PDB file of C-alpha atoms in Angstrom:
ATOM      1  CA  UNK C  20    -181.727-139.884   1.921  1.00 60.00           C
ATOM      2  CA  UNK C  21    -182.867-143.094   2.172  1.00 61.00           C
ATOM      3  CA  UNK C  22    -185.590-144.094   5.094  1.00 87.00           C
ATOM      4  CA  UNK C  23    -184.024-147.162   7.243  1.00 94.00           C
ATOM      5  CA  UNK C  24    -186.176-149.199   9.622  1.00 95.00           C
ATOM      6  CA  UNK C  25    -185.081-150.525  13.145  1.00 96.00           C
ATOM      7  CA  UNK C  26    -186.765-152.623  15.670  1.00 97.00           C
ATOM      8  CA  UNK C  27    -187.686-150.464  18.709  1.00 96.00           C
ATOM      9  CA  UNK C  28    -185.839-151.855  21.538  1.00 97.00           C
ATOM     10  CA  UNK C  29    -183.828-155.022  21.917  1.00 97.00           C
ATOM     11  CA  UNK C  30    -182.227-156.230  25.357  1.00 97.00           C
ATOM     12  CA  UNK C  31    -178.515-158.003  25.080  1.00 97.00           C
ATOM     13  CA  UNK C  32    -177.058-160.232  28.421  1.00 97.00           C
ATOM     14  CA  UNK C  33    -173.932-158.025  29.309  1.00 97.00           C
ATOM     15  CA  UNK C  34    -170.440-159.635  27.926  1.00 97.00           C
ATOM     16  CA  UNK C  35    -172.476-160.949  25.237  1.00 97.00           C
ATOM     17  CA  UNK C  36    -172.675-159.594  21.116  1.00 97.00           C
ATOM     18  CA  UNK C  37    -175.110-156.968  20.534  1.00 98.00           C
ATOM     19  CA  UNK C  38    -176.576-157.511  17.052  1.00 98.00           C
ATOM     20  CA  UNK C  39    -178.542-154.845  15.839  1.00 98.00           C
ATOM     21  CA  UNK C  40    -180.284-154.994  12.383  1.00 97.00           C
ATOM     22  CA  UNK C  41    -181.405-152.082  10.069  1.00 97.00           C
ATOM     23  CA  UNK C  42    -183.530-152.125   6.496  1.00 96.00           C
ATOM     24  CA  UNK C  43    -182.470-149.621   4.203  1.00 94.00           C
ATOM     25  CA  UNK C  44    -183.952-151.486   1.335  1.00 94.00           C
ATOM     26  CA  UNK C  45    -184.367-147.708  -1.030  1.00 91.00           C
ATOM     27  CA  UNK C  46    -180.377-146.855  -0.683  1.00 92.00           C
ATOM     28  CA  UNK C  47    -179.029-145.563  -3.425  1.00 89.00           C
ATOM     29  CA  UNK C  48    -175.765-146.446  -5.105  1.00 88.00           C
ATOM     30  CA  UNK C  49    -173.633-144.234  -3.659  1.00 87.00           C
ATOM     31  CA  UNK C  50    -175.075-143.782  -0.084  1.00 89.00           C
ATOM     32  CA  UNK C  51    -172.937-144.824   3.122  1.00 91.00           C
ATOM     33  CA  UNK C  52    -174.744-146.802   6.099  1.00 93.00           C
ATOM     34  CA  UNK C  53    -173.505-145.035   9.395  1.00 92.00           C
ATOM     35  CA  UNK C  54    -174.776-145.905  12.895  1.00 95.00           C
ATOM     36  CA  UNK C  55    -174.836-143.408  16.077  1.00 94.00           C
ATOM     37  CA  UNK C  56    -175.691-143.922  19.368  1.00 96.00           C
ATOM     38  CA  UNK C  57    -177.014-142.021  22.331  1.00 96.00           C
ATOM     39  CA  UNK C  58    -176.776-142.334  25.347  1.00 94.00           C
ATOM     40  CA  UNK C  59    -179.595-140.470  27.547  1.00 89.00           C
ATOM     41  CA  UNK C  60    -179.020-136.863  27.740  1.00 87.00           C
ATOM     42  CA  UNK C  61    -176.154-136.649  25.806  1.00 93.00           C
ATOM     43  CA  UNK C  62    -175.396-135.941  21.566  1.00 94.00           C
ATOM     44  CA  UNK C  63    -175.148-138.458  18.997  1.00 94.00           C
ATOM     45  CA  UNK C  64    -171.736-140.344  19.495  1.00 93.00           C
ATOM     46  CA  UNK C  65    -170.865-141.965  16.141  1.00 90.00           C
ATOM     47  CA  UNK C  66    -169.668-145.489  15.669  1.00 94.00           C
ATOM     48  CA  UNK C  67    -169.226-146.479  12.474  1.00 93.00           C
ATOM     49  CA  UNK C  68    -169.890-146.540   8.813  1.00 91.00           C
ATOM     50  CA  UNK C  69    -169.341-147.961   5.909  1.00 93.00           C
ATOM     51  CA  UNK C  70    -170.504-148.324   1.898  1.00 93.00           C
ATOM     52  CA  UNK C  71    -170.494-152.196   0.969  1.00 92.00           C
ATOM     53  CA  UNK C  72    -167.776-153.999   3.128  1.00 88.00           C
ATOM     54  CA  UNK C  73    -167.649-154.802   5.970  1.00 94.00           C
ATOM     55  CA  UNK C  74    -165.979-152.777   8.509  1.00 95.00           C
ATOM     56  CA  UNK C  75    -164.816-152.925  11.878  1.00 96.00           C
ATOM     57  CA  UNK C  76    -163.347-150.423  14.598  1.00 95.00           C
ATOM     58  CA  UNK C  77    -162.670-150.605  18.487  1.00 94.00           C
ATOM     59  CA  UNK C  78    -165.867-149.871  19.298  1.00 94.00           C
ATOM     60  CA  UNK C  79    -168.062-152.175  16.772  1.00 97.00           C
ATOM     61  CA  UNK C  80    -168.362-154.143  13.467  1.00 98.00           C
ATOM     62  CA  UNK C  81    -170.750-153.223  10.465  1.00 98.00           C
ATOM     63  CA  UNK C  82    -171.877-155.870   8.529  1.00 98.00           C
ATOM     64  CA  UNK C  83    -173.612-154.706   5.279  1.00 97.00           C
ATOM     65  CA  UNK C  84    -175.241-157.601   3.356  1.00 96.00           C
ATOM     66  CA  UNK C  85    -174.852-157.961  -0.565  1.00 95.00           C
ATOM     67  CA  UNK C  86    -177.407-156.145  -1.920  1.00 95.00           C
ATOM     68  CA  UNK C  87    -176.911-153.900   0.401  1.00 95.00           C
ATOM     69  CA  UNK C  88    -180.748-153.626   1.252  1.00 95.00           C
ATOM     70  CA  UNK C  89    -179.837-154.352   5.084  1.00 96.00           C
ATOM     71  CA  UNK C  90    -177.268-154.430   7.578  1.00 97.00           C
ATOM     72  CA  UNK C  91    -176.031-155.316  11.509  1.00 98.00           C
ATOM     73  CA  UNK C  92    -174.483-153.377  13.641  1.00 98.00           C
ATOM     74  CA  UNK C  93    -172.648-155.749  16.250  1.00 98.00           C
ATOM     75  CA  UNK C  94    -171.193-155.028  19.570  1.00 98.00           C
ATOM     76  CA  UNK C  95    -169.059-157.691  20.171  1.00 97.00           C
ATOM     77  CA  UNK C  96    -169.140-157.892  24.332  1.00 95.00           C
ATOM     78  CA  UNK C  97    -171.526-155.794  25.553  1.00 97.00           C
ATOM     79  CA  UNK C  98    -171.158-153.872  28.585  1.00 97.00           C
ATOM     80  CA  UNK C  99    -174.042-151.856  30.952  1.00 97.00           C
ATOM     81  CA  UNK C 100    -172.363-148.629  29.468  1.00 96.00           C
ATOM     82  CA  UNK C 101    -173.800-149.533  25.949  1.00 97.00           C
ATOM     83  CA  UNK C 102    -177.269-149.038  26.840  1.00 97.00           C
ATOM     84  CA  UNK C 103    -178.340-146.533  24.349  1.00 97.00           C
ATOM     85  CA  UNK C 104    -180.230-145.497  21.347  1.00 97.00           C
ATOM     86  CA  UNK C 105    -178.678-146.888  18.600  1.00 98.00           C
ATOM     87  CA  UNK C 106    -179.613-144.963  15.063  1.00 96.00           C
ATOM     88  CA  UNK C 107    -179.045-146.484  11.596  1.00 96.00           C
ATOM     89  CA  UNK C 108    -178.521-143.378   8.515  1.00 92.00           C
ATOM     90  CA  UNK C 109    -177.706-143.966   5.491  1.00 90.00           C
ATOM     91  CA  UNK C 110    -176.340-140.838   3.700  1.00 85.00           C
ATOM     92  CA  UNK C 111    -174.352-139.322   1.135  1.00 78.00           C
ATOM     93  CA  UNK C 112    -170.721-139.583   2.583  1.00 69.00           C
ATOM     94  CA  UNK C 113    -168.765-136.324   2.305  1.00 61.00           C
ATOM     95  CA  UNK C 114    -171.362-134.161   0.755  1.00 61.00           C
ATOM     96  CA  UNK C 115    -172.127-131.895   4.101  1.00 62.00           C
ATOM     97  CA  UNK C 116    -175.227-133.384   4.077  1.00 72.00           C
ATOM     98  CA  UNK C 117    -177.352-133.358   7.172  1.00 77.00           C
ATOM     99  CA  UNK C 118    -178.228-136.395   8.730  1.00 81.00           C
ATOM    100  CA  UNK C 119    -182.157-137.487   9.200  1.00 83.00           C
ATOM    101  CA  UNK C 120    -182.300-139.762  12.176  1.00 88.00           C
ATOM    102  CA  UNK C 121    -185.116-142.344  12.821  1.00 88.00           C
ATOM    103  CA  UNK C 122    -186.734-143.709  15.768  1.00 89.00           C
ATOM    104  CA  UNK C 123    -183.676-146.246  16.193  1.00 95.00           C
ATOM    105  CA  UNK C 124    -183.291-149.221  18.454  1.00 97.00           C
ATOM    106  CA  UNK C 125    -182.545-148.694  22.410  1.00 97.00           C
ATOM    107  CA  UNK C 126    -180.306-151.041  23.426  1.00 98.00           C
ATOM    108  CA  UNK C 127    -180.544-152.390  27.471  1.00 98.00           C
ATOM    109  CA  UNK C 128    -177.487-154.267  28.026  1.00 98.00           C
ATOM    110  CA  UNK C 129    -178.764-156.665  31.240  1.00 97.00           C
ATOM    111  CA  UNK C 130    -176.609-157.539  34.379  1.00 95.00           C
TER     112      UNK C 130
ATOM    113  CA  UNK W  27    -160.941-136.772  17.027  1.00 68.00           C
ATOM    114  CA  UNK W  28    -162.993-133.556  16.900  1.00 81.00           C
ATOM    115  CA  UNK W  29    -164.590-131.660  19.036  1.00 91.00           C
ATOM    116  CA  UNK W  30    -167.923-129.553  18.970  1.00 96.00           C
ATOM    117  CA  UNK W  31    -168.966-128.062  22.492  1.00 97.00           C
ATOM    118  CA  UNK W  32    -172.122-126.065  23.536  1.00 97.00           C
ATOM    119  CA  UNK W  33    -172.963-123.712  26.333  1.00 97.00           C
ATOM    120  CA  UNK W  34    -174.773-123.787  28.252  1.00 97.00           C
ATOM    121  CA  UNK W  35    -175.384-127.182  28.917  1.00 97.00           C
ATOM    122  CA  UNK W  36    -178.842-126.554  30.270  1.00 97.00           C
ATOM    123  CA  UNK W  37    -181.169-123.595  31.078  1.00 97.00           C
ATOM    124  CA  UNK W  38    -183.572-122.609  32.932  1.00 97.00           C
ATOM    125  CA  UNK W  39    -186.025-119.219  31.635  1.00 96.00           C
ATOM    126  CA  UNK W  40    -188.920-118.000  32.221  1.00 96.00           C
ATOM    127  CA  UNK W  41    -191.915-117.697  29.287  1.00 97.00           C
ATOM    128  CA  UNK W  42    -191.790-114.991  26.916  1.00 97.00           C
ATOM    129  CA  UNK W  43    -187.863-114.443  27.272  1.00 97.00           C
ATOM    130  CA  UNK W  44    -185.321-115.522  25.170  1.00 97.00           C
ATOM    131  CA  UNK W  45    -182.224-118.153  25.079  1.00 97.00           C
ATOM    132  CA  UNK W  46    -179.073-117.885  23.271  1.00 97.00           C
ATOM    133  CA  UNK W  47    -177.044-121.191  22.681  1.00 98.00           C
ATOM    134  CA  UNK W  48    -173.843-121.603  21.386  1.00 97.00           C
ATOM    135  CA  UNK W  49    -172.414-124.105  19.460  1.00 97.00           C
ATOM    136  CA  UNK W  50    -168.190-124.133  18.971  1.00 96.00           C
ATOM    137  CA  UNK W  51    -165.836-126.305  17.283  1.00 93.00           C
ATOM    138  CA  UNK W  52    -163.150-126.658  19.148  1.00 93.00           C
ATOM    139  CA  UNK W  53    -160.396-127.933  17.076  1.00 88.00           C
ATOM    140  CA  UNK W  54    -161.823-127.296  13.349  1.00 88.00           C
ATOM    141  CA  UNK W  55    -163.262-125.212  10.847  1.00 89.00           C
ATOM    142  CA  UNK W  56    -167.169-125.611  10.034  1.00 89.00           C
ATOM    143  CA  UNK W  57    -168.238-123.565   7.394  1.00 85.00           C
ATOM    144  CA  UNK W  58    -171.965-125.906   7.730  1.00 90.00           C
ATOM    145  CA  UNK W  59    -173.567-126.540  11.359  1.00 93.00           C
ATOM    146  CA  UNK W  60    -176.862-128.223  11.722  1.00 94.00           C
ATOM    147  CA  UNK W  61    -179.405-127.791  14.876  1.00 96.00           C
ATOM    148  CA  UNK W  62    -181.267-130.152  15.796  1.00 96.00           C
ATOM    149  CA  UNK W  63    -184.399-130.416  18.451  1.00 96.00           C
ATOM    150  CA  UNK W  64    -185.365-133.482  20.798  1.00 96.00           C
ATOM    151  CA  UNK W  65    -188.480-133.844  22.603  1.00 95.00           C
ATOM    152  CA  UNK W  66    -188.407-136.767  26.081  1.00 91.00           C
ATOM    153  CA  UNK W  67    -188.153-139.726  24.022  1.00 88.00           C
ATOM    154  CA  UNK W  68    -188.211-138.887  20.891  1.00 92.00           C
ATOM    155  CA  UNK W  69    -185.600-138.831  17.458  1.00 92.00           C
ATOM    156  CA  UNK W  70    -183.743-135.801  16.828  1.00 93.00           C
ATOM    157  CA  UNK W  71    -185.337-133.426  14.308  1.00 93.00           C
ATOM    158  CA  UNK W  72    -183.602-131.391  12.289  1.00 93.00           C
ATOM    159  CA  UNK W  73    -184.182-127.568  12.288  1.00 95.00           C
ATOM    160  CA  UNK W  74    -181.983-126.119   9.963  1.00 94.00           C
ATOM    161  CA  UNK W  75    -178.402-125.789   8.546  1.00 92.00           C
ATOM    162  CA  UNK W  76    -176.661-123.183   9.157  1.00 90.00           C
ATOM    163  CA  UNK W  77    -173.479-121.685   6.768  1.00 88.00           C
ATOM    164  CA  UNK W  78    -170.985-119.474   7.771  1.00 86.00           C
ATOM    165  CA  UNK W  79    -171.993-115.876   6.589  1.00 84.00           C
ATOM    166  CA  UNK W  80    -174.851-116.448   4.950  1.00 86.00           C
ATOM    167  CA  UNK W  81    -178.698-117.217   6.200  1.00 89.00           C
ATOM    168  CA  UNK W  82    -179.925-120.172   7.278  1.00 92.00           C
ATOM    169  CA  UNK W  83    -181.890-123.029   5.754  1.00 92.00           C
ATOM    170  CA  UNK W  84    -185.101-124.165   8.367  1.00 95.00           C
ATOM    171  CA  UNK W  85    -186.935-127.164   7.591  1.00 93.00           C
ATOM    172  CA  UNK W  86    -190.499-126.786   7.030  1.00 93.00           C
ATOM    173  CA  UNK W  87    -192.438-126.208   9.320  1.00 94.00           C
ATOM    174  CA  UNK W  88    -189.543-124.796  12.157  1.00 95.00           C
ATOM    175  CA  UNK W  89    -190.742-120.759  12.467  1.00 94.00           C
ATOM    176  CA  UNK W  90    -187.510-118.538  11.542  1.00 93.00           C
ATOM    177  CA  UNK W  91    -188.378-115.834  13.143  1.00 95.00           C
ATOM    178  CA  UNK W  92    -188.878-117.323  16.397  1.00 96.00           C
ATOM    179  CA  UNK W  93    -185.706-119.648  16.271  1.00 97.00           C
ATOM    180  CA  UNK W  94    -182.872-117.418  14.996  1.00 96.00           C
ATOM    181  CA  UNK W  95    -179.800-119.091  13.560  1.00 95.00           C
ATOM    182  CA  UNK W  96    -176.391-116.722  13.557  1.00 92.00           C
ATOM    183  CA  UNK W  97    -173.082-118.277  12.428  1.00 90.00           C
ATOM    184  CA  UNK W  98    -170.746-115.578  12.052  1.00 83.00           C
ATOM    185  CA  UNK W  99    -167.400-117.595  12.271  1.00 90.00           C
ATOM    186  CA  UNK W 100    -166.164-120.600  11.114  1.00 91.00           C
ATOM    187  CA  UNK W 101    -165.973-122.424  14.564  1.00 93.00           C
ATOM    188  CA  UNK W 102    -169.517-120.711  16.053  1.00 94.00           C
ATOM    189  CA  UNK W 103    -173.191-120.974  15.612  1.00 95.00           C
ATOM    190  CA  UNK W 104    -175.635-119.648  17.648  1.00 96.00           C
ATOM    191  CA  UNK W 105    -179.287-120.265  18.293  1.00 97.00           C
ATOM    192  CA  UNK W 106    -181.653-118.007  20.078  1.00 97.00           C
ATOM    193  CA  UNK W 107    -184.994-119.086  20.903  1.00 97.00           C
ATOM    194  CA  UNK W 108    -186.922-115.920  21.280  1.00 97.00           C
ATOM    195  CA  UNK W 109    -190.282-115.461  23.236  1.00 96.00           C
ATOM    196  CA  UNK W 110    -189.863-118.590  24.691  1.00 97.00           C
ATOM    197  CA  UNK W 111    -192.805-120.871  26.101  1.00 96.00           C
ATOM    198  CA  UNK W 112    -193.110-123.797  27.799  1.00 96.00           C
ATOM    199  CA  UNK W 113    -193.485-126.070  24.872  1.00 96.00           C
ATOM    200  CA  UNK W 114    -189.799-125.026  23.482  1.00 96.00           C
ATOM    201  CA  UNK W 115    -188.681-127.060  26.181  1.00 97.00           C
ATOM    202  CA  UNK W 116    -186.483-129.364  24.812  1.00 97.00           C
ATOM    203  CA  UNK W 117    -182.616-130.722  24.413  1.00 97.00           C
ATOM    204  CA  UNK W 118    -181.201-128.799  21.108  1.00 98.00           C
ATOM    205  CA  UNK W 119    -178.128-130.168  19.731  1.00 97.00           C
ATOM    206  CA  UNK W 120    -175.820-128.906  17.258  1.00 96.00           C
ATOM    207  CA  UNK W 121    -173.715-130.656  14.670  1.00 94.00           C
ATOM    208  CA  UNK W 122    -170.863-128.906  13.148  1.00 92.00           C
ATOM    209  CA  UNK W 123    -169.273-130.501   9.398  1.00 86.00           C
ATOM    210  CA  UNK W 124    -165.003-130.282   9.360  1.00 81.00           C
ATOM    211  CA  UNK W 125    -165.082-128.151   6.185  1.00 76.00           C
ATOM    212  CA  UNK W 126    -161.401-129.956   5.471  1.00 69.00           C
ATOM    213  CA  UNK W 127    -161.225-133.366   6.672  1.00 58.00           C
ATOM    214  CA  UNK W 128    -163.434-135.428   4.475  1.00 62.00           C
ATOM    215  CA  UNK W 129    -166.240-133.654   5.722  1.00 66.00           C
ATOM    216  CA  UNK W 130    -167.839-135.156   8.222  1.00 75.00           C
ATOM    217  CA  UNK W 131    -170.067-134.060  11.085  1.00 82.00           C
ATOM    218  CA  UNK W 132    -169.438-133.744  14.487  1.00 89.00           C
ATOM    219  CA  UNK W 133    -172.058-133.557  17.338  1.00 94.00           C
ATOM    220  CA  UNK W 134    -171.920-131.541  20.373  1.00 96.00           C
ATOM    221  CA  UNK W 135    -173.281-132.589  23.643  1.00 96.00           C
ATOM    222  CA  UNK W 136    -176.818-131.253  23.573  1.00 97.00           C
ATOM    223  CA  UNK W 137    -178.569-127.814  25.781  1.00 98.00           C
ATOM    224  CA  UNK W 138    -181.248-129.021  28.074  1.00 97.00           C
ATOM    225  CA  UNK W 139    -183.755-126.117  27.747  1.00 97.00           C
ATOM    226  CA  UNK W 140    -186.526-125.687  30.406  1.00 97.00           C
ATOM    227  CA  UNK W 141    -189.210-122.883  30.046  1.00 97.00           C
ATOM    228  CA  UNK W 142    -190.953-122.090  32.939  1.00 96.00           C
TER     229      UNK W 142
END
């Protein structure tokens, strides 16, 4: 699987968008991008993920650039709830495959 | 959407005992289920995958013998840490993979384990 690189921590002004970048710039053709979170103490909750378009859900949107070499993760209102680790994979969808997590990106959502 | 529980949710032992944790899914059928180890601020690791009636695969370095992997049914996998010490403290979660709906994987909620 493909290594992804995420910026350590990031703080986000609560009610505002969350934008949360990942590099995958080594995925392969026909690897998926999907983003977990956690929240302290607890298992990986997954979000979302996608292949080349975009995608959205009622918890987030997944914006996957072109080449596909990167993509953002956006929260559209944050609230103190989403303060978490937020983990970028990118995997072989469907394959049983086990998922390799990096260091990710904790997210403080401020008052 | 589906559910993968474990039990306990944390433990307490004392050094050179050993810890059995469970991992179920609830509402599905895993024929794969993955455990994984996290240390205070660290990522998950994975340990190994485990099949349904058949031995486990451990990632390198993870010692089989110490961390035994049973998954005799399609909704169970358990994990014993035997001859536990201190530095096995850690939160192990499992992840179990719907064998029918497009396969995904499931987490459960994590076992907080605390070797005294």
């Amino acid at each position: 699987d493909a290594k992804t690189t995420q910026p350590p921590s990031m703080d986000c002004a609560e009610g505002r968008a969350a934008n949360l970048p990942c590099n995958h710039s080594t995925i392969s053709g026909n690897e998926y991008v999907y983003w977990y979170r956690q929240i302290h103490s607890q298992g990986p909750q997954y979000i979302i993920h996608g292949l080349k378009n975009n995608e959205t859900n009622e918890m987030a949107s997944l914006i996957i650039t072109e080449d596909r070499k990167s993509s953002t993760l956006i929260l559209p209102h944050a609230t103190l709830r989403d303060t978490a680790v937020y983990y970028c994979i990118v995997r072989v969808a469907n394959t049983g495959n086990q998922f390799y997590f990096g260091t990710g990106t904790s997210l403080t959502v401020i008052p | 959407g589906a559910v993968v529980s474990q039990h306990p949710s944390w433990v307490i032992c004392k050094s050179g005992t050993s810890v059995k944790i469970e991992c179920r899914s609830l509402d599905f059928q895993a024929t794969t289920m993955f455990w994984y180890r996290q240390f205070p601020k660290q990522s998950l690791m994975l340990m190994a995958t485990s099949n349904e009636g058949s031995k486990a695969t451990y990632e390198q370095g993870v010692e089989k013998d110490k961390f035994l992997i049973n998954h005799a049914s399609l909704t169970l996998s358990t994990l014993t840490v035997t001859s536990a010490h201190p530095e096995d403290s850690s939160f192990y979660i499992c992840s179990a993979r719907d064998s029918g709906f497009q396969g995904e994987q499931y987490f459960g909620p994590g076992t907080r384990l605390t070797v005294t």
